[in-house]
């Protein structure tokens, strides 16, 4: 299997196609594209069956990628427009899974004190919570039209000592939501996608680089209710940057007719593993994030929180 | 019953004695005092029976108040010394409740984004977590001497929509600690005690000003395991300040043998200077700000910045 | 002179009128009121001459108070509307002092790390700066319509060791703006005005509780160019709260025709409930915390965390 | 001239030696090395004359690099030890330039709100300020042994609209210090050096990636008094990572006998420019920082602030 180094189904599909020289659609996948105005591209990758699962290493289900251009310098109306794209896609996923009044638990994964990992907890701050109002002040809200929404930031294993699944399982069993929406930071191949892309998936997630423990996934299998994952790329591995640059670099050399057999070979091989091996001894393969990450994460938090708020209410 | 306006057992005892003109110990209580160096006073109030419970409205058990002088300008060694006093008292409470290897869950109540309520979550950041290391890297730590410690900040009802008890009950039932230690912000009568006093109690707590719902207490009765509460005063009500000031003020007037006529005239005069004079020796006239200041300042920043932006351009 | 305990010209005028039993306007002042929608009140106090200066202890000039109701729970459009009121008043002041293309220096006084003092530096973050763009990328902006705006947060004496005037004087002499706009935190009499009121003044300011050094004022006299001050109340003194409460309290007692004997008894009774009852209708009983809370909480976090760390291990 | 992509004199010297196949010392430089315990390496590069200046593009003067291993997981005593190394080197530089009582202005360059650029402002918060105490409370400190120290964070051009030099020139001319110590974030070639290395220089600095404007340097020539620069690497360019990885990668391929003429050529050429050119159209050459930067910057701030505090006082 290809070592994808990305959590985005869309990037995995593209890598698989390139690695296997596939011109059309990958077997077991169905993809459609759409634009929402000038700055927003939406790609829907559907994993149809086991063939699709094996090709890109993602569970059967829907993966929607929303790419937002120039989010870093976005104005208030542009942020609002991006959040509307999230609302629309998220609403469709929610309505396929639960009824309009079914209670939802929103979960912000990550560590507030590590900038590229802070998106989940930041989004949680801006979620419109209704569960306690419906319970303690039922006259304030319209029970017919208001969905019960609650939210938690469970922290990360390194600072709590508790697996996220252990915390969420306990809460879900106690308060009985019908759907979990999880926000998490992802790894991507592309620096351009850092905090500028949202992936929605109706298949749940496996958190963190983690302990490689398959039982700790956050899915309908482990939590007992459907799980929608909202992922935002915030990190790219140093080795990925190097390998991707090398690709571009070799291409340019070839274009300039420096071509030789060895270079042609290089492009076919998996340079990433070789580069990673080279960097490893020096503990050089830091996960890297762009300098502008603080600003980008603020804007993306607004986009995602608004998207959830409008999607969960009528 | 006296309306105490304080969560500190020690202050409640003093108010009860004053209100009932009791010179010696209150029936049902046992109190002892100790100093730990120049700047640290320790008072242990034991509520012995129902008589004590009714007198001060606190459950049967141990309440230890550690008052630390000049913490605001404390140096590193003074902070270390104060923490040692907390260690000593807390260790005694823990050893009375569980064995040396029994796992502990530490809980930081409160809201990180509201300064006077942020103490609990801030403490959690600095807790040394061992549970995950004992589980996933057991060779790193000495299993014979290392207690399993994990920690969570469950957030507050207003931002999660979930009662703290609902969250903690779920986690406790899933990960089976033998003891919970909860950190919370308290109300006090005394501005001098703001973030300068620690109260340890082996009786658990009732969080928040809350919904007045007795079932939501965090105690051995609701969680099924012993609960130690570590409370730190961070707020004093404005009316408490006013009432306490009035006490001091009237006492001063009476001491100076002013007639009742003088009291009648009070409204015409400038009482502020007199009150200030009264408060001065006790360094009582702190500048105070409302608890909501963080939130208000965010909104006001937008108002003023936009005002300037639009005013300076055409 | 009355000890006003407030930086707001409007509150000073009201206090002066009350202290001197003046029904109409104070000599030397001219006042006008206006509302801008439901939630915004604007009061313009003009100090006309030396009589006015002596009455309220404020320099000759214009003092505009904009009171915004419910800012704490304001929505985006309400924040926008409030900012428009500030824009309108500020624009008038600016146009009276300088031309439409004259460069402006915006100064945010205060300490970012002390919550009630952070407003100035926070505002600066959101100012649209044009000076460097006009200088280095002149083609990007329309020189005919864009005013040169730059901004600094000079910090406070306690953390820089330098008087604000020394820093600003140096900058003004080097970059030659024609107007300074200074944002600062103020003291008010009214808890309701905390971060809900803006005072604009075309007379400059005297920063901080300070060293009582008249030469350190920030005015046209010291800086050589006009100074507009934008002040926002963020603090109320505890003694002010107590004194104001006492006023209300005694008035209520007299209204209810209690005898002086009753006042003598006061010390024995529980005044808190009575005061609370008095304060309730005005929503006056905010929970208050001392200004130093941020610093204190840092130290206390260390104390408690270390206490737990050492107590849970052997 | 070699395009160094690093602000560290030490790295520039190494690159120059490699590019020119120099085995011994570069002409015009003198270098000495020292270790301070297990985890601290000190390298002193002296630029002796114009030949040295031209070789590495750095002014005549002293450049001291202090490399600290494992700062990310440093304990309190290790941070203290690292700060002592900074103190010792800094004290020597200071004593060569000014007398023991001469007043010092400490300047923290950078933007507090962009994590990798926040080091300067963070250090300023921890500097022990004495100037205002010596002026307003002279009895508190011993005038014979206390140096006057003051500090400012002037902000960055993008948020102030004012060149750093314009702000500092104004302040220096007003308060007349005899020495400026400037803290700044640097670019390095090595991810391992991110927030783990301090460079001290007695030659001043040229701030920012900047506008390429030589007059805006902060040196004795522009400020009129000596300038010591304390630089900490916090960023590495994406193209640098890619180019350096490519070097390692090609070396590994050659070691594994894939060798061919073209690869041999590659190592000699400047791959950086080619890679940069490749990345440019996609705006791909983000400056990158490791994910752990928050923690590293906290520790490094402590090291530098303590270093300055002990070095400026006796």
XYZ file of N, CA, C and O in Angstrom, chain B residues 25-189:
660
model
N -15.286 27.063 71.741
C -15.527 26.314 70.512
C -17.030 26.093 70.298
O -17.803 25.946 71.245
N -17.444 26.059 69.056
C -18.829 25.734 68.693
C -19.064 24.243 68.961
O -18.173 23.419 68.712
N -20.249 23.919 69.459
C -20.558 22.513 69.717
C -20.582 21.736 68.399
O -21.180 22.194 67.427
N -19.909 20.611 68.374
C -19.879 19.809 67.156
C -18.683 20.107 66.274
O -18.515 19.498 65.223
N -17.860 21.048 66.691
C -16.637 21.354 65.948
C -15.417 21.131 66.841
O -15.513 21.231 68.075
N -14.288 20.832 66.219
C -13.007 20.827 66.928
C -12.012 21.550 66.036
O -11.925 21.265 64.840
N -11.293 22.492 66.608
C -10.408 23.323 65.788
C -9.002 23.336 66.366
O -8.827 23.383 67.578
N -8.004 23.262 65.474
C -6.627 23.439 65.941
C -5.854 24.294 64.950
O -6.157 24.317 63.766
N -4.876 25.038 65.502
C -4.100 25.952 64.653
C -2.627 25.608 64.699
O -2.137 25.032 65.657
N -1.931 26.021 63.651
C -0.510 25.713 63.553
C 0.109 26.743 62.617
O -0.554 27.223 61.703
N 1.356 27.082 62.831
C 2.035 27.916 61.833
C 3.154 27.094 61.208
O 3.738 26.230 61.845
N 3.410 27.373 59.946
C 4.525 26.723 59.252
C 5.425 27.842 58.768
O 5.286 28.331 57.654
N 6.308 28.283 59.627
C 7.144 29.431 59.302
C 6.357 30.714 59.490
O 5.232 30.726 59.996
N 6.971 31.797 59.067
C 6.471 33.143 59.297
C 5.173 33.433 58.541
O 4.260 34.073 59.042
N 5.091 32.945 57.304
C 4.056 33.414 56.387
C 2.885 32.450 56.197
O 1.987 32.730 55.418
N 2.904 31.311 56.870
C 1.876 30.308 56.609
C 1.147 29.910 57.893
O 1.765 29.496 58.871
N -0.183 30.087 57.890
C -1.012 29.659 59.015
C -1.935 28.534 58.572
O -2.577 28.624 57.532
N -2.010 27.483 59.385
C -2.859 26.336 59.071
C -3.913 26.196 60.161
O -3.582 26.196 61.351
N -5.183 26.122 59.767
C -6.257 25.900 60.732
C -7.035 24.667 60.306
O -7.462 24.579 59.154
N -7.193 23.733 61.243
C -7.944 22.511 60.932
C -9.268 22.533 61.686
O -9.297 22.483 62.909
N -10.363 22.641 60.931
C -11.699 22.594 61.519
C -12.281 21.213 61.243
O -12.377 20.806 60.086
N -12.632 20.487 62.325
C -13.240 19.171 62.151
C -14.715 19.308 62.492
O -15.067 19.761 63.581
N -15.591 18.939 61.551
C -17.023 18.879 61.847
C -17.285 17.470 62.372
O -17.134 16.487 61.649
N -17.654 17.409 63.699
C -17.685 16.113 64.396
C -18.999 15.379 64.238
O -19.042 14.154 64.216
N -20.105 16.153 64.161
C -21.421 15.503 64.208
C -22.487 16.424 63.607
O -22.164 17.484 63.065
N -23.739 16.025 63.736
C -24.834 16.779 63.136
C -24.953 18.192 63.726
O -25.326 19.128 63.013
N -24.638 18.317 64.978
C -24.686 19.659 65.587
C -23.724 20.600 64.852
O -24.070 21.741 64.518
N -22.520 20.113 64.591
C -21.540 20.907 63.846
C -22.012 21.168 62.426
O -21.870 22.289 61.894
N -22.585 20.162 61.789
C -23.101 20.319 60.430
C -24.139 21.427 60.364
O -24.130 22.266 59.462
N -25.053 21.430 61.343
C -26.122 22.431 61.333
C -25.580 23.827 61.639
O -26.064 24.818 61.104
N -24.571 23.896 62.502
C -24.027 25.209 62.873
C -23.435 25.924 61.661
O -23.758 27.088 61.399
N -22.579 25.218 60.898
C -21.870 25.922 59.826
C -22.275 25.445 58.430
O -21.696 25.888 57.436
N -23.272 24.560 58.347
C -23.746 24.139 57.024
C -22.698 23.434 56.202
O -22.616 23.614 54.983
N -21.863 22.652 56.867
C -20.837 21.879 56.160
C -20.905 20.437 56.630
O -21.115 20.162 57.811
N -20.676 19.492 55.722
C -20.742 18.074 56.033
C -19.703 17.648 57.059
O -18.613 18.221 57.126
N -19.992 16.602 57.801
C -19.062 15.971 58.727
C -17.768 15.632 57.993
O -17.797 15.043 56.911
N -16.635 16.040 58.577
C -15.359 15.757 57.932
C -14.324 16.801 58.299
O -14.546 17.624 59.202
N -13.220 16.787 57.570
C -12.084 17.657 57.875
C -11.975 18.816 56.887
O -12.043 18.596 55.676
N -11.767 20.015 57.423
C -11.593 21.219 56.596
C -10.315 21.906 57.038
O -10.239 22.408 58.153
N -9.352 21.923 56.159
C -8.048 22.481 56.521
C -7.820 23.752 55.713
O -7.834 23.726 54.481
N -7.622 24.870 56.413
C -7.380 26.138 55.733
C -5.912 26.499 55.852
O -5.378 26.568 56.961
N -5.282 26.727 54.710
C -3.880 27.149 54.699
C -3.834 28.581 54.187
O -4.130 28.840 53.018
N -3.500 29.518 55.068
C -3.404 30.935 54.679
C -1.950 31.275 54.404
O -1.076 31.045 55.239
N -1.713 31.831 53.229
C -0.347 32.170 52.822
C -0.240 33.679 52.676
O -0.950 34.276 51.874
N 0.644 34.279 53.425
C 0.794 35.738 53.358
C 1.645 36.141 52.168
O 2.612 35.472 51.821
N 1.318 37.262 51.576
C 2.171 37.880 50.551
C 2.448 36.984 49.358
O 3.510 37.059 48.762
N 1.507 36.118 49.022
C 1.751 35.216 47.899
C 1.946 35.990 46.597
O 2.653 35.567 45.697
N 1.288 37.162 46.532
C 1.360 37.935 45.287
C 2.800 38.308 44.934
O 3.168 38.356 43.763
N 3.578 38.597 45.950
C 4.968 38.987 45.683
C 5.934 37.880 46.093
O 7.100 38.129 46.395
N 5.429 36.635 46.087
C 6.250 35.520 46.555
C 7.391 35.231 45.604
O 7.256 35.306 44.390
N 8.544 34.873 46.167
C 9.668 34.404 45.366
C 9.539 32.892 45.184
O 8.744 32.243 45.840
N 10.365 32.372 44.302
C 10.375 30.935 44.027
C 10.470 30.092 45.303
O 9.666 29.179 45.502
N 11.407 30.373 46.231
C 11.477 29.534 47.441
C 10.220 29.657 48.309
O 9.801 28.672 48.932
N 9.592 30.825 48.340
C 8.371 30.987 49.140
C 7.208 30.200 48.528
O 6.404 29.612 49.240
N 7.142 30.206 47.195
C 6.117 29.401 46.524
C 6.347 27.923 46.837
O 5.410 27.174 47.126
N 7.594 27.514 46.780
C 7.926 26.125 47.088
C 7.516 25.784 48.521
O 6.938 24.728 48.778
N 7.767 26.694 49.457
C 7.445 26.444 50.871
C 5.933 26.327 51.061
O 5.453 25.454 51.790
N 5.198 27.195 50.407
C 3.735 27.130 50.526
C 3.213 25.817 49.952
O 2.314 25.180 50.519
N 3.824 25.386 48.830
C 3.348 24.139 48.233
C 3.653 22.957 49.140
O 2.910 21.972 49.168
N 4.721 23.079 49.883
C 5.053 21.997 50.824
C 4.011 21.883 51.933
O 3.694 20.783 52.392
N 3.485 23.019 52.368
C 2.419 22.979 53.380
C 1.178 22.285 52.822
O 0.543 21.459 53.499
N 0.830 22.586 51.563
C -0.309 21.918 50.939
C -0.028 20.413 50.822
O -0.881 19.575 51.129
N 1.181 20.075 50.364
C 1.562 18.658 50.239
C 1.323 17.905 51.547
O 0.702 16.849 51.569
N 1.821 18.492 52.609
C 1.769 17.791 53.908
C 0.329 17.517 54.315
O -0.026 16.382 54.678
N -0.517 18.535 54.245
C -1.906 18.352 54.676
C -2.658 17.410 53.739
O -3.423 16.549 54.162
N -2.412 17.566 52.428
C -3.122 16.752 51.453
C -2.731 15.280 51.590
O -3.564 14.380 51.492
N -1.457 15.060 51.822
C -0.957 13.684 51.977
C -1.680 12.977 53.118
O -2.069 11.805 52.995
N -1.859 13.673 54.216
C -2.563 13.083 55.358
C -3.986 12.706 54.964
O -4.459 11.600 55.253
N -4.672 13.607 54.283
C -6.050 13.309 53.861
C -6.083 12.091 52.932
O -6.919 11.202 53.077
N -5.179 12.058 51.948
C -5.165 10.953 50.978
C -4.906 9.625 51.686
O -5.611 8.637 51.465
N -3.902 9.616 52.555
C -3.542 8.357 53.224
C -4.649 7.846 54.132
O -4.722 6.649 54.408
N -5.512 8.717 54.598
C -6.660 8.272 55.392
C -7.738 7.608 54.539
O -8.594 6.908 55.058
N -7.696 7.876 53.214
C -8.793 7.417 52.351
C -8.418 6.238 51.455
O -9.246 5.363 51.212
N -7.184 6.202 50.929
C -6.804 5.142 49.981
C -5.370 4.685 50.229
O -4.614 5.337 50.961
N -4.997 3.570 49.593
C -3.656 3.032 49.725
C -2.657 3.766 48.848
O -3.043 4.527 47.958
N -1.359 3.502 49.055
C -0.314 4.283 48.372
C -0.257 4.044 46.858
O 0.310 4.857 46.146
N -0.804 2.931 46.356
C -0.761 2.666 44.914
C -2.119 2.861 44.242
O -2.249 2.654 43.033
N -3.132 3.277 44.987
C -4.468 3.408 44.396
C -4.514 4.568 43.400
O -4.047 5.662 43.694
N -5.109 4.323 42.232
C -5.132 5.361 41.193
C -5.997 6.560 41.572
O -7.034 6.412 42.226
N -5.557 7.748 41.126
C -6.214 9.011 41.466
C -6.594 9.747 40.181
O -5.808 9.782 39.229
N -7.801 10.312 40.184
C -8.234 11.203 39.100
C -8.280 12.627 39.646
O -8.970 12.896 40.629
N -7.548 13.530 39.013
C -7.547 14.935 39.423
C -8.464 15.716 38.482
O -8.384 15.552 37.262
N -9.332 16.546 39.037
C -10.330 17.250 38.241
C -10.191 18.759 38.470
O -10.241 19.222 39.612
N -10.004 19.508 37.403
C -9.919 20.972 37.516
C -11.230 21.600 37.075
O -11.474 21.723 35.878
N -12.057 21.998 38.039
C -13.321 22.658 37.683
C -13.053 24.089 37.247
O -12.054 24.692 37.609
N -14.009 24.666 36.518
C -13.912 26.071 36.179
C -13.727 26.302 34.694
O -13.622 25.368 33.902
N -13.672 27.571 34.348
C -13.640 28.015 32.962
C -12.332 28.740 32.692
O -12.082 29.817 33.235
N -11.505 28.157 31.841
C -10.186 28.715 31.554
C -10.250 30.151 31.046
O -9.314 30.928 31.206
N -11.378 30.507 30.427
C -11.447 31.806 29.760
C -12.030 32.907 30.623
O -12.241 34.019 30.151
N -12.358 32.605 31.882
C -12.814 33.633 32.825
C -11.798 33.675 33.957
O -11.716 32.744 34.760
N -11.022 34.737 33.991
C -9.851 34.766 34.859
C -10.105 34.222 36.273
O -9.399 33.324 36.700
N -11.100 34.725 37.015
C -11.224 34.240 38.399
C -11.723 32.809 38.489
O -11.819 32.256 39.573
N -12.053 32.196 37.374
C -12.590 30.846 37.365
C -11.603 29.875 36.708
O -11.912 28.710 36.497
N -10.436 30.367 36.384
C -9.497 29.593 35.566
C -8.551 28.726 36.385
O -7.793 27.946 35.823
N -8.602 28.857 37.704
C -7.614 28.164 38.524
C -7.609 26.657 38.310
O -6.545 26.045 38.140
N -8.789 26.035 38.306
C -8.865 24.581 38.148
C -8.191 24.109 36.865
O -7.244 23.300 36.910
N -8.617 24.615 35.690
C -7.963 24.189 34.444
C -6.470 24.498 34.409
O -5.691 23.731 33.846
N -6.049 25.617 35.022
C -4.625 25.953 35.026
C -3.819 24.948 35.845
O -2.715 24.564 35.461
N -4.372 24.554 36.973
C -3.677 23.555 37.788
C -3.489 22.262 36.996
O -2.408 21.663 37.003
N -4.520 21.846 36.284
C -4.461 20.585 35.535
C -3.278 20.549 34.565
O -2.626 19.514 34.392
N -2.984 21.691 33.947
C -1.858 21.751 33.007
C -0.536 21.335 33.635
O 0.377 20.908 32.944
N -0.427 21.555 34.935
C 0.860 21.298 35.590
C 0.880 20.025 36.416
O 1.837 19.781 37.143
N -0.175 19.216 36.319
C -0.188 17.948 37.050
C 0.697 16.925 36.322
O 0.661 16.833 35.101
N 1.493 16.213 37.069
C 2.328 15.164 36.469
C 1.486 13.915 36.238
O 1.145 13.210 37.186
N 1.185 13.635 34.998
C 0.316 12.523 34.631
C 1.143 11.249 34.468
O 2.176 11.269 33.794
N 0.707 10.150 35.046
C 1.462 8.892 34.943
C 0.641 7.743 34.371
O 1.210 6.748 33.931
N -0.680 7.869 34.368
C -1.526 6.731 34.018
C -1.184 6.148 32.645
O -1.055 4.930 32.493
N -1.039 7.017 31.650
C -0.782 6.514 30.297
C 0.628 5.945 30.166
O 0.871 5.037 29.386
N 1.558 6.495 30.935
C 2.930 5.973 30.876
C 2.973 4.580 31.509
O 3.568 3.657 30.952
N 2.324 4.434 32.665
C 2.254 3.116 33.304
C 1.605 2.091 32.374
O 1.960 0.920 32.379
N 0.645 2.549 31.548
C -0.080 1.637 30.687
C 0.690 1.308 29.410
O 0.798 0.153 29.012
N 1.247 2.365 28.749
C 1.834 2.155 27.427
C 3.353 2.033 27.446
O 3.940 1.539 26.509
N 4.001 2.593 28.467
C 5.460 2.485 28.554
C 5.842 2.060 29.971
O 6.547 2.782 30.676
N 5.386 0.896 30.402
C 5.536 0.498 31.810
C 6.987 0.414 32.268
O 7.253 0.495 33.473
N 7.940 0.300 31.348
C 9.335 0.178 31.774
C 9.949 1.510 32.189
O 10.982 1.554 32.855
N 9.315 2.606 31.786
C 9.883 3.930 32.059
C 9.774 4.296 33.537
O 10.636 4.965 34.102
N 8.693 3.866 34.188
C 8.466 4.249 35.581
C 8.541 3.026 36.494
O 8.285 1.901 36.071
N 8.845 3.271 37.751
C 8.896 2.194 38.730
C 7.482 1.919 39.238
O 6.898 2.707 39.969
N 6.946 0.768 38.822
C 5.551 0.449 39.153
C 5.318 0.318 40.658
O 4.195 0.481 41.139
N 6.367 0.007 41.394
C 6.215 -0.188 42.841
C 5.978 1.136 43.564
O 5.365 1.176 44.621
N 6.516 2.221 42.997
C 6.473 3.481 43.735
C 5.652 4.558 43.022
O 5.400 5.617 43.587
N 5.237 4.298 41.789
C 4.513 5.317 41.036
C 3.007 5.082 41.111
O 2.517 4.030 40.718
N 2.286 6.080 41.585
C 0.839 5.991 41.609
C 0.297 6.392 40.231
O 0.843 7.289 39.580
N -0.766 5.743 39.801
C -1.409 6.127 38.557
C -2.201 7.415 38.783
O -3.111 7.468 39.610
N -1.843 8.470 38.052
C -2.534 9.756 38.160
C -3.003 10.178 36.774
O -2.230 10.159 35.821
N -4.264 10.525 36.662
C -4.763 11.107 35.422
C -5.554 12.365 35.773
O -5.768 12.661 36.947
N -5.944 13.142 34.776
C -6.520 14.451 35.071
C -7.443 14.920 33.955
O -7.178 14.655 32.778
N -8.511 15.599 34.314
C -9.398 16.224 33.311
C -9.875 17.592 33.769
O -9.971 17.868 34.961
N -10.173 18.438 32.776
C -10.870 19.709 32.996
C -12.218 19.595 32.303
O -12.301 19.795 31.090
N -13.282 19.297 33.018
C -14.549 18.998 32.333
C -15.274 20.221 31.782
O -16.266 20.062 31.088
N -14.770 21.426 32.044
C -15.486 22.619 31.596
C -16.651 22.940 32.532
O -16.834 22.285 33.551
N -17.415 23.957 32.187
C -18.548 24.365 33.029
C -19.863 24.218 32.258
O -19.879 24.237 31.025
N -20.946 24.082 33.011
C -22.262 23.846 32.414
C -22.576 24.838 31.292
O -23.102 24.474 30.242
N -22.223 26.089 31.508
C -22.560 27.132 30.538
C -21.898 26.944 29.191
O -22.407 27.392 28.163
N -20.744 26.295 29.143
C -20.063 26.125 27.853
C -20.141 24.704 27.323
O -19.866 24.478 26.152
N -20.490 23.726 28.170
C -20.602 22.351 27.681
C -22.057 21.919 27.526
O -22.358 21.046 26.719
N -22.948 22.491 28.329
C -24.329 22.041 28.338
C -24.525 20.754 29.130
O -25.618 20.182 29.144
N -23.452 20.294 29.785
C -23.490 19.023 30.512
C -23.108 19.279 31.973
O -22.135 19.985 32.235
N -23.877 18.729 32.920
C -23.518 18.830 34.331
C -22.148 18.198 34.571
O -21.854 17.125 34.023
N -21.338 18.813 35.403
C -20.036 18.247 35.743
C -20.180 16.814 36.250
O -19.395 15.928 35.888
N -21.198 16.572 37.061
C -21.392 15.215 37.583
C -21.603 14.199 36.453
O -21.063 13.091 36.500
N -22.360 14.584 35.420
C -22.603 13.658 34.312
C -21.295 13.281 33.616
O -21.090 12.132 33.219
N -20.416 14.266 33.441
C -19.125 13.985 32.795
C -18.253 13.116 33.697
O -17.718 12.090 33.276
N -18.120 13.519 34.964
C -17.219 12.798 35.861
C -17.716 11.383 36.146
O -16.928 10.442 36.209
N -19.027 11.223 36.332
C -19.588 9.902 36.587
C -19.208 8.947 35.453
O -18.763 7.821 35.688
N -19.348 9.417 34.217
C -18.993 8.597 33.069
C -17.525 8.212 33.071
O -17.164 7.053 32.835
N -16.665 9.170 33.358
C -15.228 8.882 33.341
C -14.850 7.945 34.485
O -14.124 6.967 34.295
N -15.372 8.209 35.687
C -15.063 7.371 36.852
C -15.509 5.936 36.592
O -14.772 4.977 36.871
N -16.697 5.753 36.051
C -17.196 4.402 35.792
C -16.368 3.682 34.734
O -16.334 2.449 34.691
N -15.702 4.437 33.849
C -14.922 3.825 32.781
C -13.494 3.505 33.173
O -12.926 2.514 32.727
N -12.879 4.383 33.984
C -11.446 4.185 34.237
C -11.157 3.791 35.680
O -10.010 3.545 36.027
N -12.152 3.758 36.547
C -12.054 3.181 37.893
C -10.928 3.705 38.770
O -10.119 2.917 39.278
N -10.839 5.030 38.977
C -9.900 5.505 39.999
C -10.446 5.149 41.391
O -11.615 4.787 41.514
N -9.611 5.273 42.413
C -10.060 4.988 43.776
C -10.304 6.274 44.558
O -10.818 6.241 45.689
N -9.886 7.400 43.992
C -10.014 8.686 44.687
C -10.092 9.790 43.638
O -9.415 9.725 42.614
N -10.945 10.785 43.901
C -10.995 11.967 43.049
C -10.508 13.170 43.863
O -10.898 13.340 45.018
N -9.634 13.960 43.267
C -9.211 15.228 43.879
C -9.716 16.351 42.972
O -9.368 16.388 41.792
N -10.549 17.221 43.516
C -11.171 18.266 42.701
C -10.632 19.636 43.105
O -10.606 19.970 44.289
N -10.219 20.416 42.119
C -9.786 21.798 42.373
C -10.884 22.744 41.923
O -11.395 22.631 40.812
N -11.236 23.688 42.759
C -12.332 24.598 42.431
C -12.066 25.991 43.001
O -11.333 26.153 43.963
N -12.695 26.982 42.386
C -12.650 28.348 42.912
C -13.774 28.511 43.936
O -14.872 28.004 43.747
N -13.508 29.242 45.010
C -14.488 29.442 46.073
C -14.846 30.913 46.226
O -14.142 31.792 45.740
N -15.946 31.153 46.961
C -16.236 32.505 47.431
C -15.725 32.639 48.859
O -15.777 31.697 49.635
N -15.228 33.815 49.188
C -14.769 34.092 50.540
C -15.390 35.398 51.029
O -15.969 36.149 50.247
N -15.271 35.662 52.322
C -15.683 36.946 52.879
C -14.586 37.980 52.759
O -14.834 39.171 52.867
